Amino acid sequence: MNVVRATVLASIAMACLSAAAAPQKALIVDGQNNHRCWPATTAMMKRYLEETGLFTVDVITHAPKGEDPDFKPRFMDYTVVVSNFGHGAAMWPEETRTALEQYVSNGGGLVVVHAADNSFPNWEAYNRMIGLGGWGGRNEKSGPYLYFDADGNLVRDTKAGPGGSHGPQHEFVVVVRDATHPIVQGMPTMWMHAKDELYDSLRGPAENITVLATAFSPKTQRHEPMIMTIDFGKGRVFHTPMGHETYSMECVGFITTFQRGAEWAATGSVTKPMPTDFPSADASSSRSALD
Ligand SMILES: [Zn+2]
């Protein structure tokens, strides 16, 4: 092997090594959420991303009340953006809305957790990004209500009705519906989620949406979407309505789903194996956020 060829090969090897080692850049956006625990849940999600060893994480916080003309995150600097906004959040500046739309449609990743699907009922592109949403006046005009029937078929119900509801909090079984997707691959078909709100009757454009897992709602007597992916242009969106409280996010099922969903949204694949303390069909499993 001549010296030039050896040098070229060495540089390619170095480039591959540095590419493999380069962390993904994640951004968590927060600041207005009807869930008062949001500073704690942002800290938990930041830690969960960092614990994978795959991400460096920045947090940008919107002004606490009203619209914030200075809220202009540089979405394009990141491979995944996590929304920890909630119900009643003030509309973002037009420039910021356009920036998020362009970022995702050009291939950026977006993660939507719990009440982030309550935000911005009148932002048309946001509703297409999240696929399904709740509250804020959402109804049949927002799009169909998606659920699984008793035979395991996805139903797109266009009948009139409100979008977004939940009953009392409780532990519930999550049922994997598409075991081949990298986010849920290797999970038990059924696993017990820690105490949480079980969102039901979510409605939205539901374009290019895949429901990977559901949970049976005692309230609606239907299987409601719990883990979803949405394609928006070239971008990937991971959406879970789980995560009402800190104890809900301590669930190893939530943690694993969130870490894998974020990696998939950022890169299109999942490298994290299943943890050994994952919940079973009969027993939930949690890690204390205080450890
Ligand atoms: Zn909630």
CSV table of N, CA and C in Angstrom, one decimal, residues 10-83:
chain,number,residue,atom,x,y,z
A,10,ALA,N,-6.7,6.3,6.1
A,10,ALA,CA,-6.7,6.7,7.5
A,10,ALA,C,-7.6,7.9,7.7
A,11,SER,N,-7.7,8.8,6.8
A,11,SER,CA,-8.6,9.9,7.0
A,11,SER,C,-10.0,9.5,6.9
A,12,ILE,N,-10.3,8.5,6.0
A,12,ILE,CA,-11.7,8.0,5.9
A,12,ILE,C,-12.1,7.4,7.2
A,13,ALA,N,-11.1,6.6,7.7
A,13,ALA,CA,-11.4,5.9,9.0
A,13,ALA,C,-11.6,6.9,10.1
A,14,MET,N,-10.8,8.0,10.2
A,14,MET,CA,-11.0,9.0,11.2
A,14,MET,C,-12.4,9.7,11.0
A,15,ALA,N,-12.7,9.9,9.7
A,15,ALA,CA,-14.0,10.6,9.5
A,15,ALA,C,-15.2,9.7,10.0
A,16,CYS,N,-15.0,8.4,9.7
A,16,CYS,CA,-16.1,7.5,10.1
A,16,CYS,C,-16.2,7.5,11.7
A,17,LEU,N,-15.0,7.4,12.3
A,17,LEU,CA,-15.0,7.4,13.7
A,17,LEU,C,-15.6,8.6,14.3
A,18,SER,N,-15.2,9.8,13.8
A,18,SER,CA,-15.8,11.0,14.3
A,18,SER,C,-17.3,11.1,14.1
A,19,ALA,N,-17.7,10.6,12.9
A,19,ALA,CA,-19.1,10.6,12.6
A,19,ALA,C,-19.9,9.8,13.6
A,20,ALA,N,-19.3,8.6,13.9
A,20,ALA,CA,-20.0,7.7,14.8
A,20,ALA,C,-20.0,8.3,16.2
A,21,ALA,N,-19.0,9.1,16.6
A,21,ALA,CA,-18.9,9.6,17.9
A,21,ALA,C,-19.6,10.9,18.1
A,22,ALA,N,-19.9,11.6,16.9
A,22,ALA,CA,-20.6,12.9,17.0
A,22,ALA,C,-21.9,12.8,17.6
A,23,PRO,N,-22.2,13.5,18.7
A,23,PRO,CA,-23.6,13.3,19.3
A,23,PRO,C,-24.6,14.1,18.5
A,24,GLN,N,-25.8,13.6,18.5
A,24,GLN,CA,-27.0,14.4,18.0
A,24,GLN,C,-27.2,15.6,18.8
A,25,LYS,N,-27.7,16.7,18.2
A,25,LYS,CA,-28.0,17.8,19.0
A,25,LYS,C,-29.5,17.9,19.2
A,26,ALA,N,-29.9,17.9,20.4
A,26,ALA,CA,-31.4,18.0,20.8
A,26,ALA,C,-31.7,19.3,21.4
A,27,LEU,N,-32.9,19.8,21.1
A,27,LEU,CA,-33.3,21.1,21.7
A,27,LEU,C,-34.7,20.8,22.4
A,28,ILE,N,-34.8,21.1,23.7
A,28,ILE,CA,-36.1,21.1,24.3
A,28,ILE,C,-36.7,22.5,24.4
A,29,VAL,N,-37.9,22.7,23.9
A,29,VAL,CA,-38.5,24.0,24.1
A,29,VAL,C,-39.7,23.9,25.1
A,30,ASP,N,-39.7,24.9,26.0
A,30,ASP,CA,-40.8,24.9,27.0
A,30,ASP,C,-41.1,26.3,27.4
A,31,GLY,N,-41.8,26.5,28.5
A,31,GLY,CA,-42.1,27.8,29.1
A,31,GLY,C,-43.5,28.1,29.4
A,32,GLN,N,-44.5,27.5,28.6
A,32,GLN,CA,-45.9,27.7,28.9
A,32,GLN,C,-46.6,26.3,28.8
A,33,ASN,N,-47.0,25.8,30.0
A,33,ASN,CA,-47.7,24.5,30.0
A,33,ASN,C,-48.6,24.5,31.2
A,34,ASN,N,-49.8,24.0,31.0
A,34,ASN,CA,-50.8,23.9,32.0
A,34,ASN,C,-50.4,22.9,33.1
A,35,HIS,N,-49.4,22.1,32.9
A,35,HIS,CA,-48.9,21.2,33.8
A,35,HIS,C,-47.7,21.9,34.6
A,36,ARG,N,-48.0,22.1,35.9
A,36,ARG,CA,-47.0,22.9,36.7
A,36,ARG,C,-45.7,22.2,36.9
A,37,CYS,N,-45.7,20.9,36.6
A,37,CYS,CA,-44.5,20.2,36.8
A,37,CYS,C,-43.5,20.3,35.6
A,38,TRP,N,-43.8,21.2,34.7
A,38,TRP,CA,-43.0,21.3,33.4
A,38,TRP,C,-41.5,21.5,33.6
A,39,PRO,N,-41.1,22.4,34.6
A,39,PRO,CA,-39.6,22.5,34.8
A,39,PRO,C,-39.0,21.2,35.1
A,40,ALA,N,-39.7,20.4,36.0
A,40,ALA,CA,-39.2,19.1,36.4
A,40,ALA,C,-39.2,18.1,35.2
A,41,THR,N,-40.3,18.1,34.4
A,41,THR,CA,-40.3,17.1,33.3
A,41,THR,C,-39.3,17.5,32.2
A,42,THR,N,-39.1,18.8,32.0
A,42,THR,CA,-38.0,19.2,31.1
A,42,THR,C,-36.6,18.6,31.6
A,43,ALA,N,-36.4,18.8,32.9
A,43,ALA,CA,-35.1,18.3,33.4
A,43,ALA,C,-35.0,16.8,33.3
A,44,MET,N,-36.1,16.1,33.5
A,44,MET,CA,-36.1,14.6,33.3
A,44,MET,C,-35.8,14.2,31.9
A,45,MET,N,-36.5,14.9,31.0
A,45,MET,CA,-36.3,14.5,29.5
A,45,MET,C,-34.9,14.8,29.1
A,46,LYS,N,-34.4,15.9,29.6
A,46,LYS,CA,-33.0,16.3,29.2
A,46,LYS,C,-32.0,15.2,29.7
A,47,ARG,N,-32.3,14.7,30.9
A,47,ARG,CA,-31.4,13.7,31.5
A,47,ARG,C,-31.6,12.4,30.7
A,48,TYR,N,-32.8,12.0,30.4
A,48,TYR,CA,-33.0,10.8,29.6
A,48,TYR,C,-32.3,10.8,28.3
A,49,LEU,N,-32.3,12.0,27.6
A,49,LEU,CA,-31.6,12.1,26.3
A,49,LEU,C,-30.1,12.0,26.5
A,50,GLU,N,-29.6,12.7,27.5
A,50,GLU,CA,-28.2,12.6,27.8
A,50,GLU,C,-27.7,11.2,28.2
A,51,GLU,N,-28.5,10.5,29.0
A,51,GLU,CA,-28.2,9.2,29.4
A,51,GLU,C,-28.0,8.2,28.3
A,52,THR,N,-28.5,8.5,27.1
A,52,THR,CA,-28.3,7.5,26.0
A,52,THR,C,-26.9,7.6,25.5
A,53,GLY,N,-26.2,8.7,25.8
A,53,GLY,CA,-24.9,9.0,25.2
A,53,GLY,C,-25.0,9.4,23.8
A,54,LEU,N,-26.2,9.6,23.2
A,54,LEU,CA,-26.3,9.9,21.8
A,54,LEU,C,-26.5,11.4,21.6
A,55,PHE,N,-26.9,12.1,22.7
A,55,PHE,CA,-27.4,13.5,22.5
A,55,PHE,C,-26.6,14.5,23.4
A,56,THR,N,-26.4,15.7,22.9
A,56,THR,CA,-26.2,16.8,23.7
A,56,THR,C,-27.5,17.6,23.7
A,57,VAL,N,-27.9,18.3,24.8
A,57,VAL,CA,-29.2,18.9,24.9
A,57,VAL,C,-29.2,20.3,25.3
A,58,ASP,N,-29.8,21.2,24.6
A,58,ASP,CA,-30.0,22.6,25.0
A,58,ASP,C,-31.5,22.7,25.3
A,59,VAL,N,-31.8,23.7,26.2
A,59,VAL,CA,-33.2,24.0,26.5
A,59,VAL,C,-33.4,25.5,26.2
A,60,ILE,N,-34.5,25.8,25.5
A,60,ILE,CA,-34.9,27.2,25.3
A,60,ILE,C,-36.3,27.5,25.9
A,61,THR,N,-36.4,28.4,26.8
A,61,THR,CA,-37.6,28.7,27.5
A,61,THR,C,-38.3,29.9,27.1
A,62,HIS,N,-39.6,29.8,26.7
A,62,HIS,CA,-40.4,30.9,26.2
A,62,HIS,C,-40.8,31.8,27.5
A,63,ALA,N,-41.1,33.0,27.2
A,63,ALA,CA,-41.6,33.9,28.3
A,63,ALA,C,-42.8,33.2,29.0
A,64,PRO,N,-42.9,33.4,30.3
A,64,PRO,CA,-44.0,32.7,31.1
A,64,PRO,C,-45.4,33.1,30.7
A,65,LYS,N,-45.6,34.3,30.3
A,65,LYS,CA,-47.0,34.7,30.1
A,65,LYS,C,-47.0,35.5,28.7
A,66,GLY,N,-48.1,35.3,28.0
A,66,GLY,CA,-48.3,36.0,26.8
A,66,GLY,C,-47.4,35.6,25.7
A,67,GLU,N,-47.5,36.4,24.5
A,67,GLU,CA,-46.6,36.1,23.4
A,67,GLU,C,-45.2,36.6,23.7
A,68,ASP,N,-44.3,36.0,23.0
A,68,ASP,CA,-42.9,36.3,23.3
A,68,ASP,C,-42.2,36.6,21.9
A,69,PRO,N,-42.1,37.8,21.6
A,69,PRO,CA,-41.5,38.2,20.2
A,69,PRO,C,-40.0,37.7,20.1
A,70,ASP,N,-39.4,37.5,21.3
A,70,ASP,CA,-38.0,37.1,21.3
A,70,ASP,C,-37.8,35.6,21.2
A,71,PHE,N,-38.8,34.8,21.2
A,71,PHE,CA,-38.7,33.4,21.2
A,71,PHE,C,-38.4,32.9,19.7
A,72,LYS,N,-37.1,32.8,19.5
A,72,LYS,CA,-36.7,32.4,18.1
A,72,LYS,C,-35.6,31.4,18.2
A,73,PRO,N,-35.9,30.2,18.6
A,73,PRO,CA,-34.9,29.1,18.6
A,73,PRO,C,-34.3,28.8,17.2
A,74,ARG,N,-33.1,28.5,17.2
A,74,ARG,CA,-32.4,28.2,15.9
A,74,ARG,C,-32.6,26.6,15.6
A,75,PHE,N,-33.9,26.3,15.2
A,75,PHE,CA,-34.2,24.9,15.1
A,75,PHE,C,-33.2,24.1,14.1
A,76,MET,N,-32.8,24.9,13.1
A,76,MET,CA,-31.9,24.2,12.1
A,76,MET,C,-30.6,23.8,12.7
A,77,ASP,N,-30.2,24.2,13.8
A,77,ASP,CA,-28.9,23.8,14.5
A,77,ASP,C,-29.1,22.4,15.1
A,78,TYR,N,-30.3,21.9,15.1
A,78,TYR,CA,-30.5,20.6,15.9
A,78,TYR,C,-31.0,19.5,14.9
A,79,THR,N,-30.9,18.3,15.4
A,79,THR,CA,-31.4,17.1,14.7
A,79,THR,C,-32.8,16.7,15.2
A,80,VAL,N,-33.1,17.1,16.5
A,80,VAL,CA,-34.4,16.8,17.0
A,80,VAL,C,-34.8,17.9,18.0
A,81,VAL,N,-36.1,18.3,17.9
A,81,VAL,CA,-36.7,19.3,18.8
A,81,VAL,C,-37.8,18.6,19.6
A,82,VAL,N,-37.7,18.8,20.9
A,82,VAL,CA,-38.7,18.2,21.8
A,82,VAL,C,-39.6,19.3,22.4
A,83,SER,N,-40.9,19.2,22.2
A,83,SER,CA,-41.8,20.2,22.7
A,83,SER,C,-42.4,19.8,24.1
